[in-house]
Coordinates of C-alpha atoms and ligand atoms in Angstrom, one line a residue:
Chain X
X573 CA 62.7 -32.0 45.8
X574 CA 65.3 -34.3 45.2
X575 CA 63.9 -35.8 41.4
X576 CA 66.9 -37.8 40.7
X577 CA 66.6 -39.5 44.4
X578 CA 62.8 -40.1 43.7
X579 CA 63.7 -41.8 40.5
X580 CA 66.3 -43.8 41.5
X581 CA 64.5 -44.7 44.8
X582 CA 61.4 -45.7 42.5
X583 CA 63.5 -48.1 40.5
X584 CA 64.9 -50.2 43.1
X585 CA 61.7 -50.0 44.9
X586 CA 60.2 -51.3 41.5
X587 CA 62.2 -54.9 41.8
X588 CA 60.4 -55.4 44.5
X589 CA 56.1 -55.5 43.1
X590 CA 57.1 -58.8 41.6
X591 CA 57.6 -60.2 44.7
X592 CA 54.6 -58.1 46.3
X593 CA 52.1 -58.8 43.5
X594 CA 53.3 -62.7 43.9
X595 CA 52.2 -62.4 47.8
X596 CA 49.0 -61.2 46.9
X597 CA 48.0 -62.9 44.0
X598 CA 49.2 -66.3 45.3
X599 CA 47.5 -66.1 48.8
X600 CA 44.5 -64.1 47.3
X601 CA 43.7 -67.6 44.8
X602 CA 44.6 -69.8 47.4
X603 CA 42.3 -68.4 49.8
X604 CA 39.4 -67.5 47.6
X605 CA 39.5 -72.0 47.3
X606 CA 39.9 -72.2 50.9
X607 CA 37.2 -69.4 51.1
X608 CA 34.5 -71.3 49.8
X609 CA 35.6 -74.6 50.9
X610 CA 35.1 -72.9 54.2
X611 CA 31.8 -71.4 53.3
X612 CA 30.4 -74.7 52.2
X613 CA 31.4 -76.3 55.4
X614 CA 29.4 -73.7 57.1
X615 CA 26.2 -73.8 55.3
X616 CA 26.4 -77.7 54.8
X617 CA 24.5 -77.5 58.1
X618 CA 26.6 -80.3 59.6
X619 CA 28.1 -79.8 63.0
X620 CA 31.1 -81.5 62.8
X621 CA 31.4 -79.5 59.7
X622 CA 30.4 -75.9 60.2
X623 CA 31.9 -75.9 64.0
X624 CA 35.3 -75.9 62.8
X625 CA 34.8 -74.0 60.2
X626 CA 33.0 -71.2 62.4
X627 CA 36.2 -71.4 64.7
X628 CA 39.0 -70.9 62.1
X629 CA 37.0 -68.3 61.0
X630 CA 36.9 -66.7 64.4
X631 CA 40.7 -67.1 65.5
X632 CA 42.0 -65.5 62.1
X633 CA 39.8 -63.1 61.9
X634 CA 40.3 -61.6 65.8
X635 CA 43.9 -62.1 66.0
X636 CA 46.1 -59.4 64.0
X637 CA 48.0 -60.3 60.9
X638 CA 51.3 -59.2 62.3
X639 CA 51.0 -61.7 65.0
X640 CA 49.9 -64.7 63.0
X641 CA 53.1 -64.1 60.6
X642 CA 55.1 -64.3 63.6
X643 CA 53.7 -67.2 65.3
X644 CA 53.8 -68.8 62.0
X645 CA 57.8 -67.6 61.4
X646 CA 59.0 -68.0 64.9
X647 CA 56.2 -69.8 66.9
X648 CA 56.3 -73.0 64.8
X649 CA 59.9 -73.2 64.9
X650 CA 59.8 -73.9 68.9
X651 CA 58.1 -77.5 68.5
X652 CA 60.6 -80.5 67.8
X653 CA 57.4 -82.1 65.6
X654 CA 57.3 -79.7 63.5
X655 CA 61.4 -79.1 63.0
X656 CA 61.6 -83.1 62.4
X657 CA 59.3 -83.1 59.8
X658 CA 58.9 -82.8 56.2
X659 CA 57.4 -79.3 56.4
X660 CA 60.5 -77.9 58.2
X661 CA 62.3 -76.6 54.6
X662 CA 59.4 -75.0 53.8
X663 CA 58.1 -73.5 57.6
X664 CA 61.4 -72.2 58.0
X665 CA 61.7 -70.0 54.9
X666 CA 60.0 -66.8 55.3
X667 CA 58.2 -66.1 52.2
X668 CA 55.7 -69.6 52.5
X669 CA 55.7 -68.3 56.1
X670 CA 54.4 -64.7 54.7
X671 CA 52.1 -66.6 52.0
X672 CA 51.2 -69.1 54.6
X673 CA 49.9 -66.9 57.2
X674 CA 48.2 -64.0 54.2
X675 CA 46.3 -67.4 53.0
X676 CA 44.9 -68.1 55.9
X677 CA 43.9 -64.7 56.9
X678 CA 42.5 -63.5 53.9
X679 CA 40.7 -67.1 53.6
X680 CA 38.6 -66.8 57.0
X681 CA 37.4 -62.9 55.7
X682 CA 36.7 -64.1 52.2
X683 CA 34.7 -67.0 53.7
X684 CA 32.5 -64.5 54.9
X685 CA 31.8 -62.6 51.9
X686 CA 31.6 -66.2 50.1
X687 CA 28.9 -67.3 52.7
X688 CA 26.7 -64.3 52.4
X689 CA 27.1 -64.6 48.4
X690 CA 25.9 -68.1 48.9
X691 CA 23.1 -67.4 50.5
X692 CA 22.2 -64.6 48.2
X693 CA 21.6 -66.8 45.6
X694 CA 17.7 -67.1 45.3
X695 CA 16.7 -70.5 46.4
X696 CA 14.0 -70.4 43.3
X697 CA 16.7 -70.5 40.9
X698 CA 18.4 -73.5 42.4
X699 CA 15.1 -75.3 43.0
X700 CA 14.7 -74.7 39.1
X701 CA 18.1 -76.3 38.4
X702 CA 17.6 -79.5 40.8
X703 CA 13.8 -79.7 38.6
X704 CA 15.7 -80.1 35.7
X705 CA 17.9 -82.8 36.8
X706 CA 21.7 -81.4 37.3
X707 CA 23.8 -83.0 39.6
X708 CA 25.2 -81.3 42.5
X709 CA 28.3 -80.7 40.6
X710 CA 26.9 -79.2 37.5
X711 CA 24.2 -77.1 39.7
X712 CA 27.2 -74.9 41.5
X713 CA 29.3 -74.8 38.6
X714 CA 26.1 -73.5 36.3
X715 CA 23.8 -71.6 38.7
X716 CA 25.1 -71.3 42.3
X717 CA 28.5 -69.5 41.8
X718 CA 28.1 -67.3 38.8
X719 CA 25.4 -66.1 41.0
X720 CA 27.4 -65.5 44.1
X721 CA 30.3 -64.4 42.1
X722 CA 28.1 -61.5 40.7
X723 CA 27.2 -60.8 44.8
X724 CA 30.5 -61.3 45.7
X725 CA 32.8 -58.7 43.7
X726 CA 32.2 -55.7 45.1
X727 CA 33.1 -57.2 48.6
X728 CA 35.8 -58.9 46.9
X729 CA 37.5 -56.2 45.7
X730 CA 37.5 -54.3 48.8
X731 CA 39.5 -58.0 49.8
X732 CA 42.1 -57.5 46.8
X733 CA 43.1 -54.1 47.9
X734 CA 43.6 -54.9 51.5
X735 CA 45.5 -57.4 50.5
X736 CA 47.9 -55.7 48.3
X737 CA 48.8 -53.5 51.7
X738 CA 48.9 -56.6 54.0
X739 CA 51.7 -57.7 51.8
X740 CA 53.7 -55.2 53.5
X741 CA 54.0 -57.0 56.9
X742 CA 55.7 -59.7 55.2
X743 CA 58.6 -57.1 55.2
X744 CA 58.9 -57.8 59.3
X745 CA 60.4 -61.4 58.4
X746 CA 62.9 -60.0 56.3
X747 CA 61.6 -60.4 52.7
X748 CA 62.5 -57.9 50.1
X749 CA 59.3 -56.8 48.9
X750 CA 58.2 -52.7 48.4
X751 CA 58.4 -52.1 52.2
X752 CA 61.1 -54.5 52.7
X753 CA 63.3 -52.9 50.2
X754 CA 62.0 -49.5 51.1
X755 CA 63.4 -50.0 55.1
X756 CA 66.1 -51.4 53.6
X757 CA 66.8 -48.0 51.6
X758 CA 65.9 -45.9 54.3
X759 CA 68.7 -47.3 56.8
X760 CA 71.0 -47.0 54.4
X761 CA 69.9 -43.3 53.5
X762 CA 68.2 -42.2 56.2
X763 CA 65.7 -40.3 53.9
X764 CA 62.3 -41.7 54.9
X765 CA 59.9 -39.6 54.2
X766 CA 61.2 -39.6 50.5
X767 CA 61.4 -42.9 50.6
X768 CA 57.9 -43.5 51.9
X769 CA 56.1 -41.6 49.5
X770 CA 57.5 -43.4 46.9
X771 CA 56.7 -46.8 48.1
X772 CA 53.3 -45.4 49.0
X773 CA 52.7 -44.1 45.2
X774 CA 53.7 -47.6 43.9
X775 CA 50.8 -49.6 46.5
X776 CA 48.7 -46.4 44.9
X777 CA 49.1 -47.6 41.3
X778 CA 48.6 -51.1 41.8
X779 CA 45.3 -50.4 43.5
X780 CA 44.4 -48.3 41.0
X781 CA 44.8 -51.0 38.1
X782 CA 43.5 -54.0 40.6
X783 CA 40.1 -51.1 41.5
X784 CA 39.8 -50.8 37.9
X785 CA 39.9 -54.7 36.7
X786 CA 37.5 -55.0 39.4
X787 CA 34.8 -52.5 37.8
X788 CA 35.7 -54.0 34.6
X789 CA 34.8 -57.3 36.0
X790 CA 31.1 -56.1 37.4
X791 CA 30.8 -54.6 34.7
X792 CA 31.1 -57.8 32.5
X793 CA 28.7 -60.1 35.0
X794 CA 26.1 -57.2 35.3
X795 CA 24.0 -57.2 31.8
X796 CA 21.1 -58.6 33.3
X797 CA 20.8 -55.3 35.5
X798 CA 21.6 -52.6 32.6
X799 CA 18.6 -51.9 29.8
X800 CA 18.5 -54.4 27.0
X801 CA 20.2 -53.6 24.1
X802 CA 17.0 -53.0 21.7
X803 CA 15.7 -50.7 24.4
X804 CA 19.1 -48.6 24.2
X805 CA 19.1 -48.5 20.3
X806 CA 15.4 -47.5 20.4
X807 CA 16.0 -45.1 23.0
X808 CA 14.2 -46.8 26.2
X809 CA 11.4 -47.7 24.3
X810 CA 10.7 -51.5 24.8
Chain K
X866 CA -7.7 -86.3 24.7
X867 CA -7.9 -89.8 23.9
X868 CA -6.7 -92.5 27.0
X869 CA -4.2 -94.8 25.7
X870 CA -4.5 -96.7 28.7
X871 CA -0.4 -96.1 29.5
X872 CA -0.1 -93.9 33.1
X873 CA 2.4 -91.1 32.4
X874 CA 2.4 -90.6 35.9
X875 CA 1.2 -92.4 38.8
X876 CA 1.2 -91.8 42.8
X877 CA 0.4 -94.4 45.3
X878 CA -0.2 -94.2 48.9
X879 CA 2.2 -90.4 48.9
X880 CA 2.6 -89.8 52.5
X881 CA 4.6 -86.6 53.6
X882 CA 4.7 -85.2 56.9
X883 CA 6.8 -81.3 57.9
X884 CA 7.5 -82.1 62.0
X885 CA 4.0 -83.3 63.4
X886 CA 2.0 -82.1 60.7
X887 CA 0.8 -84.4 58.1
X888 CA 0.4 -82.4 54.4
X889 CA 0.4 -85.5 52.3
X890 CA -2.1 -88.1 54.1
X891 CA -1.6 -91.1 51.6
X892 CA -2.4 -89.6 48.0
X893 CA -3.0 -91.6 44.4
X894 CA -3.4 -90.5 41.4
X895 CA -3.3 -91.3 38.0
X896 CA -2.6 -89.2 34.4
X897 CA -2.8 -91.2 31.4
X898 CA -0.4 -90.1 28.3
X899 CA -2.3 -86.6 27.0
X900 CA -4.0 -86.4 30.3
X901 CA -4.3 -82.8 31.7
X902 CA -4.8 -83.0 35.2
X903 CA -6.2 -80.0 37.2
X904 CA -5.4 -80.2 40.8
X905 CA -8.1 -78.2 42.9
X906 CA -7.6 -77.4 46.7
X907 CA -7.9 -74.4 49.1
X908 CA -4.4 -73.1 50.4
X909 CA -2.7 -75.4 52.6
X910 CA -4.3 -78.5 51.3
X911 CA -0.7 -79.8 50.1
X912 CA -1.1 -79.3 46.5
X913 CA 2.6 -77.9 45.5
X914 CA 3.6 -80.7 47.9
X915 CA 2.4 -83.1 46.0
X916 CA 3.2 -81.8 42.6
X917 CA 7.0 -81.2 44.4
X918 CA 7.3 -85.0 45.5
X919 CA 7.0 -86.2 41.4
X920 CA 10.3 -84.4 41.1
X921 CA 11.3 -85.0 44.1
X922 CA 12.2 -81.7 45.0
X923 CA 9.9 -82.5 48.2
X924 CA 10.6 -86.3 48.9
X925 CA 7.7 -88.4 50.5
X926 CA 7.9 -90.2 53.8
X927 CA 5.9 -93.3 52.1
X928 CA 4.6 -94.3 48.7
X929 CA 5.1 -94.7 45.3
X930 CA 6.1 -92.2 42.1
X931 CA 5.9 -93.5 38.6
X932 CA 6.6 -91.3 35.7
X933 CA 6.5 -92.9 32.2
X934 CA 6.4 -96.8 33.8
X935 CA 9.3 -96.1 35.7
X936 CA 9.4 -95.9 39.3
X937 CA 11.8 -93.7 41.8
X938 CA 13.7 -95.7 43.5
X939 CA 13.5 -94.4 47.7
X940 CA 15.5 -96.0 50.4
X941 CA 15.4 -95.4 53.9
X942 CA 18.8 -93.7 55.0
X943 CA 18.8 -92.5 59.1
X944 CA 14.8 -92.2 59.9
X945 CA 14.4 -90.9 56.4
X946 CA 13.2 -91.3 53.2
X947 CA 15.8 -90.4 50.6
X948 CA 16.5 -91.4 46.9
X949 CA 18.5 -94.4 46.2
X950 CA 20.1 -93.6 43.1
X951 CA 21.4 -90.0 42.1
X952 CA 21.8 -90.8 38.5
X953 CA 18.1 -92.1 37.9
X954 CA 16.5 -89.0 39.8
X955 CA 18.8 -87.1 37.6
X956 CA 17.5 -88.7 34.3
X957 CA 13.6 -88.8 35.5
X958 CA 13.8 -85.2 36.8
X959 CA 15.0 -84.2 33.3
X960 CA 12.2 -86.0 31.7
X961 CA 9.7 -84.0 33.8
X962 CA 9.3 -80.3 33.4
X963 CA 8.5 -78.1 36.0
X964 CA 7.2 -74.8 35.5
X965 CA 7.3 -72.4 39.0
X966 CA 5.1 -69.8 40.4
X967 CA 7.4 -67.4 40.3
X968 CA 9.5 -68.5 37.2
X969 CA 12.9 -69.0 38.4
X970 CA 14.0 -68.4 35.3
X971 CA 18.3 -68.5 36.0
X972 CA 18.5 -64.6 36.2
X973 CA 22.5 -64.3 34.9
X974 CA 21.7 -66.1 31.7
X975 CA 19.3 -64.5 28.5
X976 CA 16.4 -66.3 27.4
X977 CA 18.3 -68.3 25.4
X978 CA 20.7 -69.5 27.5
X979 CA 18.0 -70.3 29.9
X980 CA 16.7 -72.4 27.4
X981 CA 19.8 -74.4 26.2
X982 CA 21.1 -75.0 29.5
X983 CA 20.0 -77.8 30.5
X984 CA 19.9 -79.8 27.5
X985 CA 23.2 -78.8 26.6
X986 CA 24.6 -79.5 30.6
X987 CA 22.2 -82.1 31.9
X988 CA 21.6 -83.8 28.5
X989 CA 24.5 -83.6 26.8
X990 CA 22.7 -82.9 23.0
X991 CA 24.5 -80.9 20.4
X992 CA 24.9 -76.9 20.8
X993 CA 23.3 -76.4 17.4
X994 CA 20.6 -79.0 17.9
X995 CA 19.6 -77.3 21.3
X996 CA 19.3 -73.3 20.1
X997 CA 17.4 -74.3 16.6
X998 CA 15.0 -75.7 18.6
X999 CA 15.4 -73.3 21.8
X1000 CA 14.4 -70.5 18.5
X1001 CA 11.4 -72.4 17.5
X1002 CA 10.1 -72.7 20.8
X1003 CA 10.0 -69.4 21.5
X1004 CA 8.3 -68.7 18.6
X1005 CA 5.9 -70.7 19.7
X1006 CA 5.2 -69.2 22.9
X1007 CA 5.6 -65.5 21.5
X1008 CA 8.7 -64.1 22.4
X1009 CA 11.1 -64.8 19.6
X1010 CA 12.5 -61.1 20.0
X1011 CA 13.6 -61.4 23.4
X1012 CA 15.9 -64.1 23.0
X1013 CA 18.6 -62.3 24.0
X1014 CA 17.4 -60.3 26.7
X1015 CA 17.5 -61.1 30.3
X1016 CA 14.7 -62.1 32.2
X1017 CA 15.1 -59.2 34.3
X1018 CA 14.3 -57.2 31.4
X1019 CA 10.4 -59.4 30.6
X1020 CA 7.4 -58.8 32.2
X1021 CA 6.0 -61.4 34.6
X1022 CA 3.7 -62.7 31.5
X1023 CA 6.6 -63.3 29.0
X1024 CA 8.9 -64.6 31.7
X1025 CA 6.3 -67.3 32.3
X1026 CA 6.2 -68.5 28.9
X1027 CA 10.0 -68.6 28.8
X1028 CA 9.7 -71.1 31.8
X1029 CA 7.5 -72.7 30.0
X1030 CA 9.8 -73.1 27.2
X1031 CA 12.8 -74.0 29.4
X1032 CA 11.0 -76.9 30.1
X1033 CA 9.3 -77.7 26.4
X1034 CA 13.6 -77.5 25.8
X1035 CA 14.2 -80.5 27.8
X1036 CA 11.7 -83.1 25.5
X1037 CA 9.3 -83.5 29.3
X1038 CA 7.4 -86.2 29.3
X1039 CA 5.1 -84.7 31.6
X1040 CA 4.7 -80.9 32.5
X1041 CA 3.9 -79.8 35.7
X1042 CA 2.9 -76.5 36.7
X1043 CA 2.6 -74.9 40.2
X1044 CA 0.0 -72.1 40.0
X1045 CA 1.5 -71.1 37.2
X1046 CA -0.5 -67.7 36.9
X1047 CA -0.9 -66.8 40.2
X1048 CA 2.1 -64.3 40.3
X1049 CA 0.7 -62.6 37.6
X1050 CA -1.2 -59.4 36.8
X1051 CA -4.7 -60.3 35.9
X1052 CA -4.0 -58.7 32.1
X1053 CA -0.7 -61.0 31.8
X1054 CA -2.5 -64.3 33.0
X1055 CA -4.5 -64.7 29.6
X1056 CA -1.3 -64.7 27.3
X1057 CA 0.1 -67.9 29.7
X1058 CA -2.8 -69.5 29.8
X1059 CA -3.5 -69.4 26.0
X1060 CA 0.2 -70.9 25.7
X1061 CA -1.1 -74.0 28.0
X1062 CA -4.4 -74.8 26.1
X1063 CA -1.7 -75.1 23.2
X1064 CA 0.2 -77.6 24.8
X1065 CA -3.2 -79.4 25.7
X1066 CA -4.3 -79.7 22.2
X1067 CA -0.8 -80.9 21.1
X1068 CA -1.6 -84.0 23.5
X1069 CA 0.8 -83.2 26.1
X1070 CA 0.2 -84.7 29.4
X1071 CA -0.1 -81.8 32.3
X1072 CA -0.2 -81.3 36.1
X1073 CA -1.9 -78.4 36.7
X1074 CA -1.9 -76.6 40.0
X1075 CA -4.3 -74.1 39.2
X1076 CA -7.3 -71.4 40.5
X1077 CA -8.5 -70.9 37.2
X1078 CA -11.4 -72.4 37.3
X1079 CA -12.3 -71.7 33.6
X1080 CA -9.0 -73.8 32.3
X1081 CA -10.0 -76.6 34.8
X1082 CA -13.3 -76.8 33.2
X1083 CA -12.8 -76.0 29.8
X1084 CA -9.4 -77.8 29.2
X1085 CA -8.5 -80.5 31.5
X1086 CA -9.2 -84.1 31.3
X1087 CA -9.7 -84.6 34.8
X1088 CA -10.2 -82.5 38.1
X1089 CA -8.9 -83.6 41.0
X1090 CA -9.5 -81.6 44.7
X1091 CA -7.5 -82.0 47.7
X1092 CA -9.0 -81.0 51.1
X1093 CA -6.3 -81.0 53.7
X1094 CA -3.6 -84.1 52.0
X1095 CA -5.9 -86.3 50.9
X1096 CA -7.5 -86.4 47.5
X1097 CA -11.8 -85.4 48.4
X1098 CA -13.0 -85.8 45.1
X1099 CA -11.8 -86.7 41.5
X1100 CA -13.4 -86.9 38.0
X1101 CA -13.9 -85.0 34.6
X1102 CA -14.7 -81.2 34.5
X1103 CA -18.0 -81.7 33.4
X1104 CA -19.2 -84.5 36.6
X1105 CA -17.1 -82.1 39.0
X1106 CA -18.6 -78.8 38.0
X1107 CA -21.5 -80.0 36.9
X1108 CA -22.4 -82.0 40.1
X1109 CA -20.6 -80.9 42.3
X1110 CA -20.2 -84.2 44.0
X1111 CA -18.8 -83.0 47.5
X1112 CA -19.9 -80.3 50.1
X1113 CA -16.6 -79.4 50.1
X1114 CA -15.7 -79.2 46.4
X1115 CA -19.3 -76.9 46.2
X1116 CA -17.9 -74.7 49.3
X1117 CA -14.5 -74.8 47.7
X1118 CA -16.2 -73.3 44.0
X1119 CA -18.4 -70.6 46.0
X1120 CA -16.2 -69.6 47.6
X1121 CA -13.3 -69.2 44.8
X1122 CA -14.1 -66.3 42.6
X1123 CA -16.2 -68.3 40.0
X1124 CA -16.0 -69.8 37.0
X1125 CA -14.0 -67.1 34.7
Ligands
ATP1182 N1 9.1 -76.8 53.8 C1 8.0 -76.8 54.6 N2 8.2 -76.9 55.9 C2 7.2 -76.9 56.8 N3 5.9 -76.8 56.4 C3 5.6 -76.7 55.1 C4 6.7 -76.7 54.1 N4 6.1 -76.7 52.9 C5 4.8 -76.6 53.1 N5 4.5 -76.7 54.4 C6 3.1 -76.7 54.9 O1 2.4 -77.7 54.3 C7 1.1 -77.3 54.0 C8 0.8 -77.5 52.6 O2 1.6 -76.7 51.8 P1 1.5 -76.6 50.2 O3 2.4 -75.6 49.8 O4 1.6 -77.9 49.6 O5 0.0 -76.1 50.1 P2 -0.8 -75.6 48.8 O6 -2.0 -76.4 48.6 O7 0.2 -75.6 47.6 O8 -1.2 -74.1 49.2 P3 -1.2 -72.8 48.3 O9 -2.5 -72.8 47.5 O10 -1.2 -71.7 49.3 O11 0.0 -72.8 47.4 C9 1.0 -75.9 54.4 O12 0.3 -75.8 55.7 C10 2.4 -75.4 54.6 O13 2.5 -74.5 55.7
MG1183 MG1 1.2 -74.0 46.5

């Protein structure tokens, strides 16, 4: 094995996770609020509401992220609307093409796991809330999604990773993150397999750290479903 | 319980139908302040309906809700019945306290925290204010210790009287309870029940959705039995059980497992 390769290799490939972690993190919080405005559209049990929703859900969900990137990079480029307007300087740069189209996708699965986290929330406990006389506002904000967001981690997380990896295809419309800068080194040195593994070990360690926040995090919301604390100290006796 | 002659709560003419079927077929009733109120009725006759349409978490097709002189304004929005004015239901719902079969007690919060919530969120009193007295209320109901345990972590019996307290917390001026002991093991159901004969001789006025016959008898004011939405008979333990002033009451109390 070639260590000096590997370490050099592993530096440059390092200047890239800013730009990969930004990908993800960006279109990770800007779906999760698309998510469950989504979510809410399709439990608000209106039509005009929950149709729509139910469709964008569909399309992105069916279609493969490698072709909505494109259609987003290249496809909207073909209409004369869209090139006169506004949005052109930012539709034609790739990278709020790549966080554009990783939004939208990761928003119609997280909608999902926002909807059944929704309706995990016992209807008792939000019957108890509306007794006592909070708004609609304060009701959600209180009750409804510390509730789901205790449901909705473990699914969650499972979306953070894949989302970390999906970052990659943004490499296809030329930006520089890990895999872009890794196929960039590999035409240049032909040595891909080297090359590879090292970009693979980096996406490794970030999951890692993003698997272990995630534990972290149930851990912290889940009190309420470990022993109390006197029955620890007393040794399970209540 | 003396009668001050001031409703706390009254109902006129409640009408609410689910599809085709009528539950509510035009009920009234009255509790005066102190007033505890037993509401009798075999399953089905609408009595968590009713006690649901003073908080409007059910809301009546027709009639009139009054608690403490004040009347919920209704409109009629689209074919139905709806409240006109968010911010009043808000401020009477928080004057009422409701206490639930099955507790819903906010299960990601301690006892505590159940307790403070809503007068720290919904009425906007100080922090400090709400947990002193969020402490001496559970005292008062017996479970001072568990403060900071989840509800998870109480039996059915304790988690009761934590609901109870959640809604002591919020200053009520009228309790309601919907078969409040009903989800309980019979050994737990005494502890509850001695809390709400407390309450009773403190002079609080109480809605009591109840089969425990023995608290109807022994500590309400008035007994009240619905037979299929409407209200049959009505009067004070001692004429209803005594009498027994209508075929169906008597059935009703034959047929329920006895004075306790
Ligand atoms: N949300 C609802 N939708 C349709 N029907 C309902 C609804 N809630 C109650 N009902 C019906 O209304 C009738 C009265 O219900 P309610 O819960 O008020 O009875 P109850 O007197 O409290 O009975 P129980 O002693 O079993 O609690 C029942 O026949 C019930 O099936
Ligand atoms: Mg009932």
């Amino acid at each position: 094995m070639d260590i000096p390769f590997l370490y050099e290799t592993l530096l440059k490939l390092l200047t890239g996770v800013p730009l990969t972690l930004q990908l993800a993190v960006s279109s990770l919080g800007l779906g999760a609020i698309l998510a469950v405005i989504l979510a809410l559209a399709r439990l608000s049990g209106l039509r005009l509401l929950a149709w729509p929703a139910s469709c964008y859900v569909f399309i992105f969900r069916s279609t493969p992220l490698l072709v909505q990137i494109f259609l987003i990079y290249h496809g909207l480029g073909q209409f004369h609307g869209v090139r006169a307007s506004f949005l052109w300087p930012i539709l034609r740069e790739p990278y709020w093409c790549a966080l554009i189209a990783l939004t939208l996708n990761t928003a119609a699965y997280s909608c999902e796991i926002v909807r059944g986290a929704l309706l995990s929330v016992p209807p008792g406990q939000i019957e108890a809330a509306r007794a006592c006389g909070m708004s609609s506002f304060t009701l959600h904000r209180r009750v409804v999604f510390p509730l789901a967001l205790r449901h909705a981690l473990p699914g969650y997380g499972n979306e953070f990773i894949l989302m970390i990896k999906s970052t990659a295809l943004a490499s296809i419309i030329t930006l520089m993150e890990v895999t872009g800068l890794a196929a960039q080194l590999i035409s240049e040195s032909f040595r891909a397999i080297e090359i590879l593994i090292v970009a693979a070990a980096i996406y490794l360690f970030i999951n890692f750290i993003v698997t272990r926040l995630v534990q972290w995090a149930e851990y912290a919301l889940s009190a309420d479903l470990r022993p109390p604390p006197a029955a620890l100290e007393q040794g399970g006796a209540l | 319980m003396t009668d001050q002659l001031k409703p706390a709560v009254r109902l006129t003419e409640l009408r609410k139908s689910f599809g085709a079927f009528e539950v509510l077929k035009g009920i009234s009733l009255e509790a005066m302040e102190g007033d505890v109120v037993s509401i009798l009725g075999s399953s089905g006759s609408g009595k968590s309906t009713m006690l649901r349409c003073i908080n409007m978490l059910e809301t009546p097709d027709s009639g009139r809700i009054e608690v403490g002189g004040e009347a919920i304004q209704l409109k009629q929005a689209g074919g139905r019945t709806r409240p006109a004015d968010r911010h009043q239901l808000q401020r009477m719902r928080a004057s009422i306290g409701m206490v639930f079969q099955n507790f819903n007690l906010w299960s990601h919060m301690t006892i505590l925290e159940n307790l403070i919530e809503a007068p720290i969120h919904v009425q906007k009193r100080p922090r400090a204010d709400c947990v002193d007295e969020a402490e001496a209320l559970l005292e008062k109901v017996g479970i001072a210790e568990k403060r900071n345990h989840y509800p998870a972590h109480l039996s059915g019996g304790q988690q009761q009287r934590a609901a109870i307290a959640r809604a002591l917390a919020q200053h009520p001026k009228v309790m309601l309870f919907d078969e409040p002991t009903s989800a309980l093991d019979p050994e737990l159901v005494g502890e509850v029940l001695r809390v709400m004969r407390a309450l009773a001789e403190e002079g609080r006025t109480m809605l009591v959705v109840t089969h425990e016959m023995g608290f109807a008898r022994d500590v309400s004011s008035k007994v009240v039995f619905l037979h299929k939405g409407a209200v049959e008979v009505e009067g004070s333990p001692h004429e209803m059980f005594a009498a027994g002033r209508s075929d169906c009451f008597r059935q009703f109390l034959s047929g329920s497992n006895g004075l306790r």
